[in-house]
Structures are given as C-alpha cells and as structure tokens.
CSV table of C-alpha atoms and ligand atoms in Angstrom, one decimal:
chain,number,residue,atom,x,y,z
D,1,MET,CA,-18.3,-29.3,-23.9
D,2,CYS,CA,-20.6,-27.3,-21.8
D,3,LYS,CA,-23.3,-25.2,-23.9
D,4,ILE,CA,-24.2,-22.5,-22.1
D,5,THR,CA,-25.5,-19.7,-23.0
D,6,ASP,CA,-24.2,-15.5,-22.5
D,7,ALA,CA,-27.8,-15.2,-21.2
D,8,GLU,CA,-27.4,-18.1,-18.6
D,9,ILE,CA,-24.1,-16.8,-18.1
D,10,LEU,CA,-24.4,-13.3,-17.2
D,11,ARG,CA,-27.1,-14.3,-15.0
D,12,PHE,CA,-24.7,-16.6,-12.8
D,13,ILE,CA,-22.3,-13.9,-12.8
D,14,THR,CA,-24.8,-11.4,-11.0
D,15,THR,CA,-27.2,-13.7,-8.9
D,16,GLU,CA,-27.7,-13.0,-6.0
D,17,ASP,CA,-29.5,-16.0,-5.0
D,18,THR,CA,-27.4,-18.4,-3.1
D,19,ASP,CA,-29.4,-21.1,-3.8
D,20,GLU,CA,-28.4,-20.8,-6.9
D,21,ALA,CA,-25.2,-20.3,-6.4
D,22,GLU,CA,-24.7,-23.7,-4.4
D,23,GLU,CA,-25.9,-24.9,-7.6
D,24,LEU,CA,-23.5,-23.6,-9.8
D,25,PHE,CA,-20.8,-25.3,-7.4
D,26,ALA,CA,-22.0,-28.4,-7.2
D,27,ALA,CA,-22.2,-28.1,-10.6
D,28,ALA,CA,-18.2,-27.2,-11.5
D,29,ARG,CA,-17.5,-29.7,-8.8
D,30,LYS,CA,-18.7,-32.6,-10.1
D,31,VAL,CA,-16.7,-31.6,-13.6
D,32,ARG,CA,-13.4,-30.8,-12.0
D,33,ALA,CA,-14.0,-34.5,-10.1
D,34,GLU,CA,-15.1,-36.1,-14.0
D,35,HIS,CA,-10.9,-35.3,-14.4
D,36,TYR,CA,-8.9,-35.1,-11.0
D,37,ARG,CA,-11.2,-36.8,-8.4
D,38,ASN,CA,-11.1,-34.4,-5.4
D,39,GLU,CA,-7.3,-33.9,-5.5
D,40,VAL,CA,-5.9,-30.3,-5.3
D,41,TYR,CA,-2.3,-29.0,-6.3
D,42,PHE,CA,0.3,-27.8,-4.9
D,43,ARG,CA,2.7,-25.2,-6.3
D,44,GLY,CA,6.1,-23.5,-4.5
D,45,LEU,CA,6.0,-20.0,-5.6
D,46,VAL,CA,9.1,-18.1,-5.4
D,47,GLU,CA,8.2,-14.2,-6.1
D,48,PHE,CA,11.9,-13.7,-6.7
D,49,THR,CA,11.8,-9.6,-7.4
D,50,ASN,CA,9.0,-6.8,-7.0
D,51,TYR,CA,10.9,-4.3,-9.7
D,52,CYS,CA,8.8,-3.6,-12.2
D,53,LYS,CA,9.0,-1.3,-15.0
D,54,ASN,CA,5.0,-1.1,-15.7
D,55,ASP,CA,2.5,0.6,-14.7
D,56,CYS,CA,-0.8,-1.0,-14.1
D,57,TYR,CA,-3.4,0.5,-12.3
D,58,TYR,CA,-4.3,-2.0,-9.8
D,59,CYS,CA,-0.9,-2.9,-9.2
D,60,GLY,CA,1.3,-2.2,-5.9
D,61,LEU,CA,4.2,-3.3,-7.6
D,62,ARG,CA,3.9,-0.6,-9.9
D,63,ARG,CA,6.9,1.6,-10.7
D,64,SER,CA,5.2,4.6,-9.8
D,65,ASN,CA,5.5,3.5,-5.8
D,66,THR,CA,7.9,5.2,-4.8
D,67,ASN,CA,6.6,3.4,-1.2
D,68,VAL,CA,7.7,0.2,-1.7
D,69,ALA,CA,10.9,-1.2,-1.0
D,70,ARG,CA,12.7,-3.2,-3.4
D,71,TYR,CA,14.1,-6.0,-3.9
D,72,ARG,CA,15.6,-8.8,-5.5
D,73,LEU,CA,16.4,-12.7,-5.1
D,74,SER,CA,20.1,-13.5,-5.6
D,75,LEU,CA,19.9,-17.4,-7.7
D,76,ASP,CA,21.4,-18.7,-4.7
D,77,GLU,CA,18.2,-18.2,-3.1
D,78,ILE,CA,16.1,-19.0,-6.0
D,79,LEU,CA,18.1,-22.4,-5.6
D,80,GLN,CA,17.4,-22.0,-2.2
D,81,SER,CA,13.9,-21.6,-2.0
D,82,CYS,CA,13.4,-24.1,-4.7
D,83,LYS,CA,16.0,-26.7,-1.9
D,84,VAL,CA,13.8,-25.6,0.7
D,85,GLY,CA,10.8,-26.1,-1.1
D,86,ASN,CA,11.7,-29.8,-2.6
D,87,SER,CA,12.0,-30.6,0.6
D,88,LEU,CA,8.7,-30.4,1.6
D,89,GLY,CA,7.8,-32.6,-1.3
D,90,PHE,CA,7.1,-29.9,-3.5
D,91,ARG,CA,7.5,-31.1,-7.3
D,92,THR,CA,6.4,-28.0,-9.2
D,93,PHE,CA,7.9,-24.2,-8.8
D,94,VAL,CA,6.7,-20.6,-10.2
D,95,LEU,CA,8.6,-18.1,-10.7
D,96,GLN,CA,6.8,-15.5,-10.8
D,97,GLY,CA,8.4,-11.5,-10.6
D,98,GLY,CA,7.3,-8.0,-12.1
D,99,GLU,CA,8.3,-6.9,-15.4
D,100,ASP,CA,11.9,-6.4,-14.1
D,101,PRO,CA,14.9,-5.1,-16.9
D,102,TYR,CA,17.5,-6.3,-14.5
D,103,PHE,CA,16.6,-9.8,-15.4
D,104,THR,CA,17.1,-10.3,-18.9
D,105,ASP,CA,16.3,-13.3,-21.0
D,106,GLU,CA,20.8,-14.2,-20.5
D,107,ARG,CA,19.9,-14.1,-16.5
D,108,VAL,CA,16.1,-15.6,-16.8
D,109,VAL,CA,17.7,-18.9,-18.5
D,110,GLU,CA,20.8,-19.1,-15.9
D,111,ILE,CA,18.2,-19.6,-13.8
D,112,LEU,CA,16.1,-21.8,-14.9
D,113,ARG,CA,18.8,-24.0,-16.4
D,114,ALA,CA,20.0,-24.5,-12.8
D,115,ILE,CA,16.5,-24.9,-11.3
D,116,ARG,CA,16.3,-27.6,-14.0
D,117,GLY,CA,19.9,-28.6,-13.7
D,118,ALA,CA,19.0,-29.6,-10.1
D,119,TYR,CA,15.8,-30.9,-10.7
D,120,PRO,CA,15.1,-32.3,-13.5
D,121,ASP,CA,11.4,-34.4,-13.3
D,122,HIS,CA,10.0,-31.1,-11.9
D,123,ALA,CA,7.6,-28.5,-13.8
D,124,ILE,CA,9.1,-24.8,-13.7
D,125,THR,CA,6.6,-21.9,-13.9
D,126,VAL,CA,7.5,-18.9,-15.6
D,127,SER,CA,5.9,-15.6,-14.3
D,128,VAL,CA,7.7,-12.5,-15.9
D,129,GLY,CA,5.2,-10.9,-17.8
D,130,GLU,CA,5.3,-10.1,-21.9
D,131,ARG,CA,8.4,-10.7,-23.9
D,132,PRO,CA,9.4,-11.4,-27.2
D,133,ARG,CA,8.7,-14.7,-28.9
D,134,GLU,CA,12.8,-15.2,-29.3
D,135,SER,CA,12.3,-14.8,-25.1
D,136,TYR,CA,9.6,-17.2,-24.7
D,137,GLU,CA,11.6,-19.4,-27.0
D,138,ALA,CA,15.1,-19.4,-24.7
D,139,PHE,CA,13.1,-20.1,-21.9
D,140,PHE,CA,11.0,-23.1,-22.9
D,141,ARG,CA,14.6,-24.7,-23.7
D,142,SER,CA,16.2,-24.1,-20.9
D,143,GLY,CA,13.6,-26.0,-19.3
D,144,ALA,CA,10.3,-23.9,-18.5
D,145,ASN,CA,7.2,-25.7,-19.1
D,146,ARG,CA,4.7,-23.6,-18.3
D,147,TYR,CA,3.9,-19.9,-18.6
D,148,LEU,CA,1.1,-17.8,-16.8
D,149,LEU,CA,0.2,-14.5,-17.8
D,150,ARG,CA,-3.5,-13.1,-17.2
D,151,HIS,CA,-5.0,-11.4,-19.3
D,152,GLU,CA,-6.6,-9.5,-17.0
D,153,SER,CA,-9.7,-7.8,-18.7
D,154,ALA,CA,-10.8,-9.2,-22.5
D,155,ASP,CA,-12.9,-6.2,-23.1
D,156,GLU,CA,-10.5,-3.2,-24.9
D,157,GLU,CA,-11.7,-0.7,-23.5
D,158,HIS,CA,-11.6,-1.9,-20.0
D,159,TYR,CA,-8.3,-3.4,-20.6
D,160,ALA,CA,-7.3,0.5,-21.6
D,161,MET,CA,-9.1,2.0,-18.2
D,162,MET,CA,-6.8,-0.3,-16.0
D,163,HIS,CA,-3.7,-0.3,-17.6
D,164,PRO,CA,-1.1,3.4,-19.4
D,165,SER,CA,-1.6,3.5,-23.0
D,166,SER,CA,2.3,1.6,-23.3
D,167,MET,CA,0.6,-1.6,-22.4
D,168,SER,CA,-2.6,-3.3,-25.0
D,169,LEU,CA,-5.2,-6.4,-25.2
D,170,ARG,CA,-3.6,-7.4,-28.3
D,171,ALA,CA,0.2,-7.5,-26.9
D,172,ARG,CA,-1.5,-9.8,-24.1
D,173,LYS,CA,-3.2,-11.8,-26.3
D,174,GLU,CA,-0.8,-11.9,-28.9
D,175,CYS,CA,1.8,-13.3,-26.1
D,176,LEU,CA,-0.8,-16.1,-24.4
D,177,TYR,CA,-1.4,-17.9,-28.5
D,178,THR,CA,2.3,-17.2,-29.0
D,179,LEU,CA,3.2,-19.0,-25.7
D,180,LYS,CA,1.1,-21.7,-26.5
D,181,THR,CA,2.5,-22.3,-30.2
D,182,ILE,CA,5.4,-23.1,-28.0
D,183,GLY,CA,3.9,-26.1,-26.8
D,184,TYR,CA,4.0,-24.4,-22.5
D,185,GLN,CA,1.3,-25.6,-20.5
D,186,VAL,CA,-0.1,-21.1,-19.8
D,187,GLY,CA,-2.4,-19.8,-17.5
D,188,ALA,CA,-4.3,-16.7,-18.2
D,189,GLY,CA,-7.3,-15.1,-16.2
D,190,PHE,CA,-8.4,-11.6,-15.2
D,191,MET,CA,-9.4,-10.6,-11.4
D,192,VAL,CA,-12.9,-9.5,-9.9
D,193,GLY,CA,-14.3,-6.3,-9.0
D,194,THR,CA,-11.7,-4.3,-10.8
D,195,PRO,CA,-12.5,-0.8,-11.1
D,196,PHE,CA,-15.7,0.3,-14.3
D,197,GLN,CA,-15.9,-4.0,-14.6
D,198,LYS,CA,-19.3,-4.9,-15.9
D,199,PRO,CA,-21.0,-8.1,-15.9
D,200,GLU,CA,-20.4,-7.8,-20.0
D,201,HIS,CA,-17.2,-8.0,-19.3
D,202,LEU,CA,-16.6,-11.0,-17.3
D,203,LEU,CA,-18.8,-12.9,-19.5
D,204,GLU,CA,-16.3,-11.7,-22.3
D,205,ASP,CA,-13.2,-13.2,-20.1
D,206,LEU,CA,-14.8,-16.5,-19.9
D,207,ARG,CA,-15.1,-16.7,-23.8
D,208,PHE,CA,-11.7,-14.9,-24.3
D,209,LEU,CA,-10.9,-18.1,-22.2
D,210,GLN,CA,-12.8,-20.3,-24.1
D,211,ASP,CA,-10.8,-19.0,-27.7
D,212,LEU,CA,-7.5,-19.5,-25.9
D,213,GLN,CA,-8.3,-23.0,-24.1
D,214,PRO,CA,-5.7,-22.3,-21.3
D,215,HIS,CA,-4.3,-24.5,-19.0
D,216,MET,CA,-4.7,-23.5,-16.2
D,217,VAL,CA,-7.0,-20.2,-15.2
D,218,GLY,CA,-6.2,-17.8,-12.8
D,219,ILE,CA,-9.3,-15.7,-10.6
D,220,GLY,CA,-9.1,-13.8,-7.7
D,221,PRO,CA,-10.5,-10.9,-6.5
D,222,PHE,CA,-9.0,-7.5,-7.2
D,223,ILE,CA,-7.7,-5.7,-3.7
D,224,PRO,CA,-6.8,-2.1,-3.6
D,225,GLN,CA,-3.4,-1.1,-2.8
D,226,ALA,CA,-3.1,2.1,-1.3
D,227,ASP,CA,-0.8,3.7,-3.0
D,228,THR,CA,-2.1,3.2,-6.9
D,229,PRO,CA,-4.6,4.8,-8.3
D,230,PHE,CA,-7.2,2.2,-7.9
D,231,GLY,CA,-6.4,2.2,-4.5
D,232,ASN,CA,-9.6,3.8,-2.8
D,233,TYR,CA,-12.1,1.2,-5.0
D,234,PRO,CA,-13.6,-1.5,-3.2
D,235,ALA,CA,-12.5,-5.2,-3.4
D,236,GLY,CA,-14.0,-7.7,-5.1
D,237,THR,CA,-16.8,-9.9,-3.5
D,238,LEU,CA,-16.4,-13.6,-2.8
D,239,GLU,CA,-19.1,-14.3,-4.2
D,240,GLN,CA,-18.7,-13.4,-7.6
D,241,THR,CA,-15.3,-14.2,-7.5
D,242,LEU,CA,-16.6,-17.4,-6.5
D,243,ARG,CA,-18.9,-17.9,-9.2
D,244,MET,CA,-16.4,-16.9,-12.0
D,245,VAL,CA,-14.0,-19.7,-10.6
D,246,ALA,CA,-17.0,-22.4,-11.1
D,247,LEU,CA,-18.2,-20.7,-14.7
D,248,ALA,CA,-14.5,-21.3,-15.7
D,249,ARG,CA,-14.1,-24.9,-14.1
D,250,LEU,CA,-17.9,-25.6,-16.6
D,251,LEU,CA,-16.6,-24.1,-19.7
D,252,LEU,CA,-13.1,-25.4,-19.1
D,253,PRO,CA,-13.5,-29.3,-17.6
D,254,LYS,CA,-9.6,-29.8,-17.3
D,255,ALA,CA,-8.3,-26.2,-16.6
D,256,LEU,CA,-5.6,-26.5,-13.6
D,257,ILE,CA,-7.6,-23.8,-11.7
D,258,PRO,CA,-6.1,-22.0,-8.6
D,259,ALA,CA,-7.9,-21.1,-5.1
D,260,THR,CA,-5.6,-17.7,-4.8
D,261,THR,CA,-4.0,-16.4,-2.1
D,262,ALA,CA,-6.4,-13.0,-3.0
D,263,LEU,CA,-9.3,-15.2,-2.1
D,264,GLY,CA,-7.6,-16.3,0.8
D,265,THR,CA,-6.7,-12.8,1.5
D,266,ILE,CA,-10.4,-11.6,1.3
D,267,SER,CA,-12.3,-14.9,3.3
D,268,PRO,CA,-10.4,-16.8,6.0
D,269,VAL,CA,-11.9,-19.4,4.1
D,270,GLY,CA,-11.5,-18.2,0.6
D,271,ARG,CA,-9.1,-20.3,-0.7
D,272,GLU,CA,-10.8,-23.3,0.6
D,273,ARG,CA,-14.0,-21.9,-0.3
D,274,GLY,CA,-12.4,-21.6,-3.6
D,275,LEU,CA,-11.9,-25.1,-3.5
D,276,MET,CA,-15.8,-26.0,-2.8
D,277,ALA,CA,-17.1,-23.8,-6.4
D,278,GLY,CA,-14.3,-25.9,-8.7
D,279,ALA,CA,-10.7,-24.7,-8.3
D,280,ASN,CA,-8.2,-27.7,-7.8
D,281,VAL,CA,-4.8,-25.6,-6.7
D,282,VAL,CA,-3.1,-24.3,-4.5
D,283,MET,CA,0.3,-22.4,-4.7
D,284,PRO,CA,1.8,-22.0,-1.3
D,285,ASN,CA,4.2,-19.3,-0.8
D,286,LEU,CA,8.5,-20.2,-0.9
D,287,SER,CA,9.7,-17.2,-0.9
D,288,PRO,CA,11.6,-15.8,1.7
D,289,ARG,CA,10.1,-14.8,4.5
D,290,GLU,CA,11.6,-11.3,5.2
D,291,VAL,CA,11.0,-10.4,1.7
D,292,ARG,CA,7.6,-11.6,1.5
D,293,LYS,CA,6.1,-8.4,3.0
D,294,LEU,CA,7.7,-6.4,0.1
D,295,TYR,CA,5.5,-8.4,-2.9
D,296,ALA,CA,2.4,-6.8,-2.2
D,297,LEU,CA,0.4,-6.2,-5.3
D,298,TYR,CA,-2.0,-5.7,-3.1
D,299,ASP,CA,-3.3,-4.7,0.9
D,300,ASN,CA,-3.0,-7.2,3.8
D,301,LYS,CA,-2.0,-10.7,1.8
D,302,ILE,CA,-1.6,-13.3,4.6
D,303,CYS,CA,1.2,-15.0,4.2
D,304,THR,CA,3.8,-13.0,4.4
D,305,GLY,CA,5.3,-13.7,8.1
D,306,ASP,CA,5.0,-17.4,7.3
D,307,GLU,CA,7.9,-19.8,6.6
D,308,ALA,CA,7.3,-21.8,3.9
D,309,ALA,CA,6.7,-25.0,5.5
D,310,GLU,CA,4.2,-23.7,8.1
D,311,CYS,CA,1.9,-22.7,4.8
D,312,ARG,CA,2.9,-26.3,3.2
D,313,TYR,CA,1.0,-27.7,6.1
D,314,CYS,CA,-1.2,-24.9,6.9
D,315,MET,CA,-2.5,-26.1,3.4
D,316,GLU,CA,-2.8,-29.4,4.1
D,317,GLY,CA,-4.3,-29.0,6.8
D,318,ARG,CA,-7.3,-27.1,5.4
D,319,ILE,CA,-7.7,-29.1,2.6
D,320,ARG,CA,-8.4,-32.3,4.0
D,321,GLY,CA,-10.7,-29.8,6.4
D,322,PHE,CA,-12.7,-29.5,3.7
D,323,GLY,CA,-12.4,-33.8,2.9
D,324,PHE,CA,-9.8,-33.1,-0.6
D,325,VAL,CA,-6.5,-34.7,-0.9
D,326,PRO,CA,-3.7,-32.7,-0.7
D,327,ASN,CA,-0.8,-33.7,-4.5
D,328,MET,CA,2.1,-33.0,-4.2
D,329,GLY,CA,3.1,-34.3,-7.8
D,330,ARG,CA,3.8,-32.3,-10.8
D,331,GLY,CA,0.2,-31.8,-11.7
D,332,ASP,CA,-0.2,-31.6,-15.6
D,333,VAL,CA,-2.9,-30.5,-16.8
D,334,ALA,CA,-5.6,-33.6,-17.6
D,335,GLY,CA,-4.3,-36.0,-20.8
D,336,TRP,CA,-1.2,-33.9,-21.2
D,337,GLN,CA,1.5,-35.3,-23.8
D,338,PRO,CA,4.7,-33.0,-23.1
D,339,PRO,CA,6.2,-31.7,-27.2
D,340,ALA,CA,9.8,-32.7,-27.7
D,341,VAL,CA,12.1,-30.2,-26.9
D,342,SER,CA,14.6,-29.1,-29.9
W,1,LIG,N1,4.5,-9.1,-13.5
W,1,LIG,C1,3.4,-9.6,-14.3
W,1,LIG,C2,2.3,-10.1,-14.8
W,1,LIG,O1,1.5,-9.1,-14.6
W,1,LIG,O2,2.2,-10.7,-15.7
W,1,LIG,C3,3.8,-11.1,-13.4
W,1,LIG,C4,3.1,-10.8,-12.0
W,1,LIG,S1,1.7,-10.4,-11.3
W,1,LIG,C5,2.1,-9.3,-10.0
W,1,LIG,C6,0.1,-11.5,-10.8
W,1,LIG,C7,-0.7,-10.7,-10.8
W,1,LIG,O3,-1.2,-10.3,-10.0
W,1,LIG,C8,-1.4,-10.2,-12.5
W,1,LIG,O4,-1.9,-11.0,-13.4
W,1,LIG,C9,-2.5,-9.7,-11.8
W,1,LIG,O5,-3.6,-9.9,-12.2
W,1,LIG,C10,-2.4,-10.1,-9.9
W,1,LIG,N2,-2.2,-8.2,-8.8
W,1,LIG,C11,-1.8,-7.5,-9.2
W,1,LIG,N3,-2.2,-6.4,-8.2
W,1,LIG,C12,-3.6,-7.2,-7.9
W,1,LIG,C13,-4.7,-6.3,-6.7
W,1,LIG,N4,-3.9,-5.0,-6.5
W,1,LIG,N5,-5.8,-7.5,-6.2
W,1,LIG,C14,-5.9,-8.6,-7.2
W,1,LIG,N6,-4.7,-8.9,-8.3
W,1,LIG,C15,-3.0,-8.0,-8.5
W,2,LIG,FE1,4.3,-5.5,-13.2
W,2,LIG,FE2,2.6,-7.2,-13.4
W,2,LIG,FE3,2.4,-5.3,-11.2
W,2,LIG,FE4,1.8,-4.9,-13.7
W,2,LIG,S1,0.4,-6.5,-12.8
W,2,LIG,S2,3.1,-3.5,-12.2
W,2,LIG,S3,2.8,-5.8,-14.6
W,2,LIG,S4,3.9,-6.7,-11.5
W,3,LIG,FE1,0.6,-19.3,4.5
W,3,LIG,FE2,-1.8,-20.8,6.0
W,3,LIG,S1,-1.7,-20.7,3.8
W,3,LIG,S2,-0.2,-19.7,6.5
C-alpha cells in the first residue's frame, strides 16, 4: 500500500521539475509491471448515441449545443461494429453514449442481450451515465460486466462550477458505489485542467479514488469544444495529465488505466507517454466512420477519419514501438473473480 502524503502528492501535481516527473513515471511503471508486466489491453469503443439530456459545461454533446448533428446507431449497426471488432481480435466492447432518453432500460437490455448472445465470453462495458439502481441491475443481469462513470471532480464546489444545478456530485458518487455493490468492475475518473481546477481538487480526486477503489480509472486532459461554455478556456497540459496518471497508478496499483484518446489529441505521442507514465489500456474506436466526427466531446479529436482496422493496427504499432506488448484478451482487473449472476 502506497503511503504517500498529501504534501507529497501536491508537490507531484504541481512540479515543473522534469527529473522529478521522470522518477514518478518510473515508479509508476514499476508498480504496473508487478501486476500486468508490460502488457497493454485493448477495448473496442462503440459510441452509439450522441444525444444527451444533460448540459455539462465542458462537453460538446451537451443538449444546448445546436451545432452538432445528432445520431443514434441502430441495434444492427451496433452489432455490426461488434462483429468488426471481434474479427479484429477485440474481446471487450465498450458501449458509450450521452444520456439519451431514447435508450430506455428496455432498449439497452435488448442491445446487451444481443451482444451477450453473440459473444458469450467477451467483456461488455457500459457507459451511459447516471441511472437508478434498478437499471444498473437490469444491465448487469443482461450481460454487462463493467461500467465507466467518471466522477469528474470530487470537490463539491468545483463539480458545481462544471455542471448545471440539476446535476450533483452526491448523485454521481452514489451511482459509483451502487455499481460496485452490484458486482460491476467500475471505472471512475476525471479530466485534468478543467476551468477553475486547483491542485487541491486533483488531490481530492485521488483521495476519492482511494476510497472508492475502482477497478478502472479514466484520466484525460480537458480539451475545449468551441460550442460549449468552456470553449475559450485552455486545455489541460500533457505533463500534468501524465503526472496524474502516474499518481493514480501508485495509489491504485492494480487499476486498469487507459491512455486516453484525449491524451492522443493534445500530443501526437500522448497515448504512448500515458503508457510510459503507468497506463495499461487503449481504447481504439469501433464506431462506424460516418458518425465518428459527430461524437465531438472536444475539438480536433483524433481517429475520426479512420476505419476500425486502421486504429487497431496503428495502436498495436505504437505500443510495440515503445516496448509494450498488446494483449487482446478480456483484460479483467488483476485477481478478478467474476460474481455469480442470479
Ligand atoms: N455521458 C456519459 C457520461 O458523462 O458519463 C458517457 C459519455 S461522456 C462523453 C464520457 C466522458 O467524456 C466524460 O466522463 C468526460 O470526462 C469526457 N469529456 C467530456 N467533455 C470533454 C472535454 N471537453 N474534454 C475532455 N474530456 C471530455
Ligand atoms: Fe452528456 Fe456525458 Fe457529455 Fe455530460 S459528459 S453532456 S452527460 S455526454
Ligand atoms: Fe486511430 Fe492511430 S489509433 S489512427
């Protein structure tokens, strides 16, 4: 168990000393290697709807953004994306979308049952935001194994500066603890460099993660999207995001931590640098190429013009180039015992 003090964490969050940062990254790589050697796990991401009823101030999918053409994938299109992914070797599918009321529990269950029926041994991750416990239970019974729900900020005040008053940190946290008790492998996380974020907020984010003990941690830089209230704020920096990835690795040694697309967007080698800072997951895109540009959380998102196969092999090359070994298996968290489904 890593007993790093608040003062030490704050120093790493703010340091501009590159030697100190390199030491942090090396320590994170060592901890990761103890549980995952130098393997990097692949997840196939299917962005199945860009409709959202929420209005987060940072996100291009927010309901008030009238400049984005909205789309929903049909069940057939989702299954086709999974089919392509399966043939490319993916054994985890991640179904992500805005909070879209069209996708009622019944519709999500129908999708999950269809994917589970076709791929009994694959992992299915869902990421469709906040829902009541009964919905999460229904998804779990229908074949979902994992759930991604970033907490976004563990500080009440900061959370309230990024979201309208209809959303609350308390509700977000409650969902995360509920998902854990149901038996999901759960992913929390946050953006680095969001407007009004202070080093103390990032410290709180890390301490919250230690309390929640999620199986996955998504950390990426905030990147402005021009049509949002935060469109004129600067993006988070590569260096600070990398330090947060490394700190998360030290505090949660077994966590599955993606080198995010957002990291790859702010730097051509951002994802590789993420792996060098302790990350161990990549999430190439399986969404049909026609819709990729429309899943515009932030500006200049990479991989929007590429086919699924291009991203899959591009990622493999990048990983090998940095001395890592791609692992196309399910990639459950180290020591994972699947709970019995009733
Ligand atoms: N709607 C679901 C939710 O909010 O949990 C899932 C999809 S949402 C688009 C996935 C993640 O995208 C969010 O948790 C947020 O951290 C990230 N995101 C949104 N806008 C972003 C931005 N401008 N820059 C970087 N990441 C962003
Ligand atoms: Fe909707 Fe998620 Fe974007 Fe918030 S972050 S507006 S919930 S898609
Ligand atoms: Fe998408 Fe390189 S990962 S083109």
